[in-house]
Amino acid sequence: MSRIPATPLRTAVPPAAPPAAPVAGTLGRVADADRVVVGVADLAVSRDATKSIITYALGSCIGVTVYDPVAKVGGMLHFMLPESSVSKEKAAANPAMFGDLGIPLLFEKVIAAGAKRERLVVCAAGGAEVLADDGHFRIGNRNRTILRKIFWKLNLLLAADDTGGQHSRTLTLRLADGSISIRAQGKETPLWPH
Amino acid sequence: MAALNDAIAALERLPAMPATSVQLISLLAGGGHDANLAEVERIIRHDEAVAAAVLRRANSAAFSLPGRIYGLSEAIRRLGARNLCRIAFESQASSYLAEAGRAYGLRRGALSQAALGGAIAADSLARTHGADPELCFVAALLRDIGKLAIDAVAGESALDALSIEGEDSGRDFLALERQAFGADHAELGAMLCARWSLPAPIVRAVAHHHAPPADHPDLVSDIVHAADCVARWAGLGVGNDGLMYPFDSGARGRLHTSRDELEALVADVLAAVAPATVRRSIPLGRTA
């Protein structure tokens, strides 16, 4: 699997070389070498401005991005289920699987990497719903609910989000400038800045 | 009609499924009660890569079989039918599926990972519902094999257009595939499985994996359908078809499976197919 070498969390100063990422707000393909790929039930935090953090094919799962524009530290979580109570054992092995544990963990990691809580720009995408779900499962909806519940608890507001529907989304956070884009249904659109 | 002919012609052009997998699956699915050890060994011995995979797996920590196993027949006997199916699939068929799903916007390996995730879910559901685990495992492994034919006939971004249409109209993705290509990936997959002479319950479950039959329900089809939903919830194999397939309420009722049970299964499936992901997140936690 072409998983990233574990560069994500660096406490060292970012490299002096100029960032290779696109200029603020521009979209475009990110070269493989510049990607930090976040898998399902995974999170990554980085302060390497040459990198973009990306997660593919969010269905009912939710991708959460956090970015400190001053420290240029960012992170992304891809959680799958709302609550860890369904499997304590899995939650202990991998808290990033669950929204209720993964979201606070993401904040903890970016702050430990040098971000300041009051400067964080927080965005989210995903939480799609299975077609014609009669209300029995609604995992996408419940993932969206836990997201809002935890942000309420942490006293944080989402800067932008793109959730719901039935389609999948690929989410990219560029660490050079904190710009976030979503690729869905063959089209790439900026999520932040608007 | 032209589109349907193209889709069927695409099936003809697909490379044959590696013989070892097909022979083993045909022999062992259904419980493997008629499988004769010598016959299984003959098939595996014929294929060096699978034989090596069987020996390697028999000696791996995952199976914790006591003592070192050098002989193929002992490895086969001790691994059992289900593990042999899994090993044969992983060593052969996963490479068959690895490149599949391009038309769906899936990355390399995503469809084989989703196949395995669904198979693990089906195996688990079969055990709790008294169905044949081997049969359910194999049927779920092969459920999306018809996507290979769609890959061959769908032009670039054709499925993106279907995705937009699906979201606007609320129609399920299979109906949109039938409208565009004359057949959907479930039907095409079932045709392929029938051509490989796989057991009828597998062909039926592949055909119905998004819509189990209401008039003549069968447990294997219900389980494979639920397993497909579980894999999708685990984020596996979600392409530009998104979540545009319903979870059939009839199958759900017949299986009597609670939301918590299915969610626990989602977590189990992901931990089983993406252990590297799980491991990698832990060092991140420690580094801080």
XYZ file of C-alpha atoms in Angstrom:
482
model
C 0.000 0.000 0.000
C 1.418 3.375 -0.910
C 0.859 4.751 2.533
C 2.813 7.767 3.601
C 6.102 7.504 5.358
C 5.133 8.722 8.803
C 6.054 12.340 8.218
C 2.846 13.796 9.553
C 3.760 14.986 12.963
C 6.931 16.993 12.972
C 7.850 19.222 15.809
C 10.915 20.468 13.932
C 10.814 23.757 12.046
C 9.387 23.354 8.534
C 11.949 23.159 5.727
C 13.330 26.462 4.499
C 12.618 25.620 0.843
C 9.729 27.573 -0.674
C 6.440 25.709 -0.555
C 5.677 23.691 -3.677
C 1.953 23.767 -3.046
C -0.297 25.926 -5.235
C -0.911 29.571 -4.480
C -3.681 30.378 -2.017
C -7.103 29.432 -3.196
C -6.040 27.746 -6.402
C -7.070 24.235 -7.155
C -5.159 21.601 -8.993
C -3.756 18.120 -8.793
C -1.287 17.457 -6.026
C 1.762 15.376 -6.950
C 1.925 11.973 -5.237
C 5.092 12.845 -3.331
C 3.436 15.912 -1.823
C 0.453 13.980 -0.464
C -0.098 12.816 3.057
C -2.892 10.292 2.597
C -5.334 9.778 5.439
C -7.069 6.396 5.253
C -10.431 5.433 6.697
C -10.329 5.677 10.503
C -7.053 7.527 10.383
C -5.661 10.943 11.201
C -2.585 12.920 10.270
C -1.112 16.170 11.514
C 1.678 18.044 9.767
C 3.524 21.344 9.690
C 5.314 20.636 6.423
C 4.128 23.430 4.124
C 5.123 21.491 1.010
C 2.484 18.866 1.720
C -1.220 18.453 1.192
C -3.270 16.183 3.408
C -5.845 14.230 1.445
C -8.524 11.665 2.133
C -10.332 9.796 -0.618
C -13.913 8.717 -1.092
C -15.745 9.917 1.987
C -19.141 8.240 1.912
C -21.050 8.177 5.178
C -17.703 8.813 6.905
C -16.729 12.390 7.775
C -13.444 14.160 7.106
C -12.555 16.958 9.541
C -9.764 19.452 8.809
C -8.146 21.870 11.231
C -5.600 24.526 10.300
C -3.732 27.270 12.108
C -2.887 29.916 9.467
C -0.181 31.509 11.621
C 1.695 28.393 12.726
C 0.788 26.727 9.404
C -0.012 23.534 11.234
C -2.869 21.423 9.967
C -4.492 18.088 10.454
C -7.192 15.829 9.116
C -9.326 13.062 10.580
C -11.404 10.531 8.628
C -13.845 8.932 11.054
C -16.298 6.223 10.219
C -18.781 5.778 13.041
C -20.288 8.262 15.496
C -19.871 6.589 18.867
C -17.158 4.432 20.355
C -19.617 2.667 22.663
C -20.368 0.104 19.891
C -16.894 -1.410 20.197
C -14.760 -0.497 23.194
C -11.993 -2.796 22.031
C -11.751 -1.202 18.577
C -11.944 2.242 20.141
C -8.961 1.452 22.342
C -6.972 0.165 19.351
C -7.922 3.034 17.065
C -9.812 6.034 18.433
C -9.737 7.674 14.962
C -12.456 5.236 13.900
C -15.067 7.099 15.984
C -16.188 10.726 15.896
C -16.600 11.055 19.667
C -12.938 10.135 20.274
C -11.307 11.092 16.977
C -12.354 14.758 16.884
C -10.952 15.665 20.330
C -7.815 13.648 19.465
C -7.327 15.654 16.260
C -7.450 18.918 18.241
C -5.064 17.530 20.813
C -2.581 16.561 18.078
C -2.594 19.884 16.202
C -2.238 21.832 19.420
C 0.647 19.593 20.480
C 2.214 20.325 17.073
C 2.139 24.060 17.712
C -1.303 25.263 16.639
C -3.255 27.687 18.809
C -6.830 26.704 19.478
C -8.197 30.236 19.025
C -6.697 30.492 15.520
C -7.971 27.168 14.214
C -10.021 27.082 11.019
C -12.200 23.970 11.155
C -14.006 22.427 8.186
C -15.813 19.145 7.514
C -17.051 17.086 4.589
C -18.800 13.765 4.005
C -21.639 12.262 6.037
C -23.551 11.064 2.988
C -26.583 8.867 3.507
C -27.569 5.516 2.055
C -30.344 5.871 -0.508
C -33.864 5.497 0.881
C -32.703 4.817 4.431
C -35.952 4.639 6.357
C -34.376 6.078 9.483
C -33.132 2.841 10.969
C -29.396 3.329 10.407
C -28.691 6.813 9.124
C -24.972 6.570 9.830
C -24.208 9.670 7.746
C -26.787 11.679 9.649
C -25.563 10.417 13.011
C -21.973 11.208 12.034
C -23.060 14.757 11.212
C -24.857 15.000 14.551
C -21.860 13.863 16.598
C -19.699 16.361 14.714
C -21.949 19.249 15.712
C -22.354 17.953 19.256
C -18.619 17.778 19.842
C -17.970 21.166 18.287
C -20.656 22.593 20.556
C -18.944 20.990 23.534
C -15.543 22.303 22.444
C -17.085 25.708 21.778
C -15.911 25.773 18.185
C -17.655 26.738 14.974
C -17.266 25.171 11.570
C -15.816 27.636 9.069
C -17.252 25.649 6.164
C -18.761 22.259 5.519
C -20.099 20.168 2.692
C -22.075 17.234 4.020
C -25.046 15.008 3.242
C -26.431 13.821 -0.081
C -25.549 10.409 -1.463
C -22.278 11.046 -3.287
C -18.685 10.476 -2.268
C -16.168 13.253 -1.700
C -12.375 13.549 -1.742
C -11.074 16.178 0.663
C -7.743 18.017 0.350
C -6.084 20.439 2.782
C -3.050 22.345 1.466
C -0.693 23.127 4.324
C 1.014 26.042 2.568
C -2.081 28.215 2.880
C -4.815 26.178 4.549
C -6.956 26.104 1.427
C -9.393 23.215 1.291
C -11.020 21.680 -1.739
C -13.502 18.918 -2.421
C -13.579 16.679 -5.451
C -16.991 15.134 -6.077
C -18.885 13.901 -9.125
C -15.962 14.772 -11.393
C -15.675 18.377 -10.228
C -13.267 20.074 -7.838
C -14.589 23.005 -5.820
C -13.052 25.137 -3.086
C -14.511 24.704 0.392
C -12.273 27.202 2.171
C -11.696 30.057 1.635
C -15.160 30.392 0.134
C -29.619 -2.797 -26.955
C -26.300 -1.791 -28.519
C -25.087 -0.788 -25.065
C -26.078 -4.165 -23.627
C -24.245 -5.965 -26.426
C -21.174 -3.850 -25.673
C -21.354 -4.754 -21.988
C -21.696 -8.451 -22.753
C -18.892 -8.263 -25.316
C -16.764 -6.647 -22.611
C -17.290 -9.742 -20.459
C -15.896 -11.861 -23.317
C -12.784 -9.719 -23.491
C -12.020 -9.877 -19.769
C -9.045 -12.023 -18.854
C -10.061 -15.375 -17.434
C -10.169 -15.583 -13.667
C -7.092 -17.504 -12.538
C -8.003 -21.184 -12.784
C -6.779 -22.099 -9.321
C -9.176 -19.684 -7.602
C -12.138 -20.778 -9.684
C -11.428 -24.480 -9.228
C -10.921 -24.111 -5.489
C -13.978 -21.926 -5.054
C -16.128 -24.369 -7.041
C -14.806 -27.274 -5.021
C -14.882 -25.743 -1.583
C -17.856 -23.386 -1.596
C -20.891 -25.049 -0.150
C -18.968 -26.360 2.816
C -16.490 -28.375 0.811
C -18.131 -31.564 2.052
C -17.392 -33.292 -1.213
C -13.896 -31.907 -1.447
C -11.282 -34.523 -1.409
C -7.967 -33.552 0.115
C -5.969 -35.100 -2.711
C -7.977 -33.138 -5.263
C -7.466 -29.845 -3.416
C -3.762 -30.583 -3.161
C -3.567 -31.404 -6.869
C -5.092 -28.015 -7.771
C -2.859 -26.074 -5.391
C 0.323 -27.954 -6.266
C -0.301 -27.016 -9.888
C 0.108 -23.344 -9.047
C 3.412 -22.483 -7.421
C 2.347 -19.015 -6.297
C -0.746 -20.311 -4.502
C 1.178 -23.260 -3.026
C 3.786 -20.872 -1.657
C 1.049 -18.599 -0.276
C -0.634 -21.569 1.427
C 2.603 -22.684 3.102
C 3.536 -19.157 4.067
C 0.101 -18.574 5.586
C 0.078 -21.903 7.413
C 3.317 -20.843 9.097
C 2.273 -17.263 9.775
C 1.604 -15.884 13.209
C -2.006 -15.194 12.206
C -2.893 -18.884 12.300
C -0.662 -19.800 15.257
C -0.605 -23.450 14.222
C 1.787 -25.345 16.478
C 5.096 -26.429 14.960
C 6.597 -25.600 11.594
C 4.653 -26.946 8.620
C 6.723 -28.044 5.636
C 4.286 -30.241 3.702
C 1.560 -28.873 1.461
C -0.955 -31.579 2.383
C -0.533 -30.906 6.081
C -0.895 -27.162 5.475
C -4.094 -27.741 3.482
C -5.574 -30.033 6.113
C -4.770 -27.688 8.961
C -5.840 -24.481 7.268
C -9.288 -25.734 6.299
C -11.624 -24.866 3.431
C -12.416 -21.273 4.281
C -8.808 -20.247 4.739
C -7.826 -21.955 1.482
C -10.495 -20.000 -0.376
C -9.262 -16.821 1.220
C -5.612 -17.502 0.440
C -6.347 -18.464 -3.162
C -8.414 -15.318 -3.595
C -5.867 -13.059 -1.975
C -2.998 -14.440 -4.010
C -4.834 -14.457 -7.343
C -8.181 -12.799 -7.562
C -7.277 -9.693 -5.614
C -4.793 -8.861 -8.363
C -7.644 -9.468 -10.831
C -9.721 -6.871 -9.008
C -6.872 -4.525 -8.070
C -7.118 -2.500 -11.272
C -10.905 -2.620 -11.366
C -13.245 0.233 -10.551
C -11.511 2.904 -12.656
C -14.808 4.004 -14.175
C -16.106 4.388 -10.613
C -13.184 6.662 -9.763
C -11.704 4.072 -7.394
C -7.999 4.074 -6.647
C -5.874 1.013 -7.386
C -6.599 -1.760 -4.911
C -9.764 -0.132 -3.531
C -12.119 -2.681 -5.081
C -10.124 -5.715 -3.926
C -10.012 -4.242 -0.422
C -13.787 -3.692 -0.511
C -14.248 -7.255 -1.805
C -12.321 -8.656 1.141
C -14.075 -6.363 3.632
C -17.500 -7.493 2.413
C -16.359 -11.116 2.501
C -15.280 -10.818 6.123
C -18.637 -9.236 7.007
C -20.518 -11.984 5.122
C -18.521 -14.689 6.883
C -19.390 -13.211 10.256
C -23.092 -12.745 9.406
C -23.251 -16.315 8.067
C -21.968 -17.665 11.374
C -24.569 -15.790 13.403
C -27.405 -16.715 11.027
C -26.634 -20.380 10.436
C -25.673 -19.981 6.779
C -22.691 -21.521 5.045
C -19.733 -19.210 5.800
C -17.601 -20.360 2.856
C -20.378 -19.779 0.369
C -21.198 -16.333 1.782
C -17.515 -15.395 1.964
C -16.879 -16.255 -1.689
C -20.114 -14.724 -2.985
C -19.327 -11.474 -1.180
C -15.748 -11.522 -2.503
C -17.050 -11.679 -6.052
C -20.084 -9.420 -5.675
C -18.638 -6.439 -7.561
C -16.775 -8.349 -10.239
C -19.206 -6.998 -12.855
C -17.657 -3.573 -12.335
C -14.848 -4.834 -14.570
C -17.298 -4.935 -17.468
C -18.604 -1.438 -16.674
C -14.975 -0.235 -16.625
C -14.606 -1.565 -20.138
C -17.700 0.126 -21.582
C -18.032 3.368 -19.615
C -16.330 6.377 -21.118
C -14.355 8.796 -18.995
C -16.609 10.661 -16.539
C -19.695 8.698 -17.719
C -20.334 7.550 -14.169
C -19.824 11.048 -12.786
C -22.741 12.107 -14.969
C -24.798 9.165 -13.656
C -23.919 10.157 -10.097
C -25.266 13.665 -10.651
C -28.388 12.260 -12.273
C -28.846 9.804 -9.391
C -28.581 12.489 -6.761
C -31.036 14.730 -8.604
C -33.567 12.009 -9.315
C -33.229 9.818 -6.198
C -32.910 6.727 -8.428
C -30.603 3.945 -7.386
C -27.327 3.512 -9.224
C -28.152 0.084 -10.664
C -31.142 1.551 -12.515
C -28.875 4.268 -13.911
C -26.313 1.689 -15.052
C -29.060 -0.290 -16.794
C -30.267 2.863 -18.507
C -26.747 3.739 -19.692
C -25.284 0.315 -20.459
C -28.278 -2.006 -20.834
C -27.178 -4.033 -17.796
C -25.977 -3.247 -14.291
C -22.778 -4.436 -12.617
C -24.669 -6.976 -10.485
C -26.203 -8.670 -13.551
C -22.904 -8.567 -15.423
C -21.063 -10.017 -12.408
C -23.586 -12.849 -12.181
C -23.114 -13.575 -15.908
C -19.366 -13.751 -15.359
C -19.722 -16.087 -12.361
C -22.085 -18.307 -14.369
C -19.555 -18.449 -17.210
C -16.964 -19.620 -14.710
C -19.426 -22.345 -13.643
C -19.471 -21.189 -10.034
C -22.157 -22.710 -7.767
C -25.684 -21.356 -8.346
C -26.075 -19.743 -4.866
C -22.981 -17.621 -5.599
C -24.331 -16.546 -8.992
C -27.667 -15.653 -7.390
C -26.131 -13.700 -4.514
C -23.881 -11.719 -6.890
C -26.927 -10.919 -9.058
C -28.929 -9.705 -6.045
C -26.272 -8.117 -3.869
C -27.923 -4.696 -4.071
C -31.515 -5.915 -4.188
C -32.272 -9.292 -2.600
C -35.312 -10.963 -4.172
C -38.515 -10.355 -2.213
C -40.519 -13.166 -3.818
C -38.029 -16.006 -3.258
C -35.748 -14.735 -0.511
C -32.630 -16.704 0.231
C -30.321 -16.341 3.178
C -27.066 -16.139 1.193
C -28.360 -13.251 -0.932
C -29.636 -11.432 2.178
C -26.275 -11.846 3.909
C -24.230 -10.731 0.907
C -26.493 -7.696 0.551
C -26.044 -6.743 4.231
C -22.292 -7.377 3.963
C -22.110 -5.007 0.999
C -23.817 -2.291 3.082
C -21.429 -2.916 5.978
C -18.383 -2.601 3.690
C -19.761 0.630 2.258
C -20.333 2.032 5.757
C -16.745 1.103 6.532
C -15.814 3.456 3.691
C -14.640 0.612 1.431
C -15.177 0.714 -2.320
C -17.118 3.987 -2.256
C -16.671 5.421 -5.733
C -18.672 7.897 -7.764
C -21.673 5.620 -7.226
C -21.502 6.893 -3.640
C -24.199 5.464 -1.400
C -26.821 5.310 -4.133
C -27.969 1.811 -3.253
C -30.718 1.145 -0.711
C -30.428 -1.169 2.279
C -33.336 -3.483 1.593
C -35.830 -3.419 4.459
C -37.035 -6.958 3.631
C -33.534 -8.403 4.001
C -32.997 -6.366 7.153
C -36.204 -7.755 8.655
C -35.336 -11.336 7.733
C -31.850 -11.033 9.250
C -33.102 -9.446 12.524
C -29.808 -7.639 12.908
C -29.672 -4.595 15.153
C -27.981 -1.334 14.324
C -25.409 -1.834 17.077
C -24.523 -5.298 15.778
C -23.978 -3.976 12.274
C -21.957 -1.003 13.508
C -19.731 -3.312 15.559
C -19.279 -5.354 12.384
C -18.305 -2.188 10.473
C -15.531 -1.634 13.025
C -14.404 -5.295 12.846
C -14.290 -5.232 9.052
C -12.206 -2.112 8.871
C -9.764 -3.344 11.501
C -9.397 -6.595 9.526
C -8.794 -5.114 6.084
C -6.830 -2.022 7.004
C -4.673 -3.010 9.970
C -1.878 -0.802 8.668
C -4.134 2.206 9.024
C -4.942 1.330 12.579
C -1.317 0.751 13.489
C -0.176 3.938 11.863
C -2.462 6.130 13.884
C -1.040 4.909 17.156
C 2.532 6.173 16.666
C 1.010 9.530 15.751
C -0.570 9.561 19.151
C 2.659 8.702 20.864
C 4.749 11.256 19.016
C 2.863 14.187 20.426
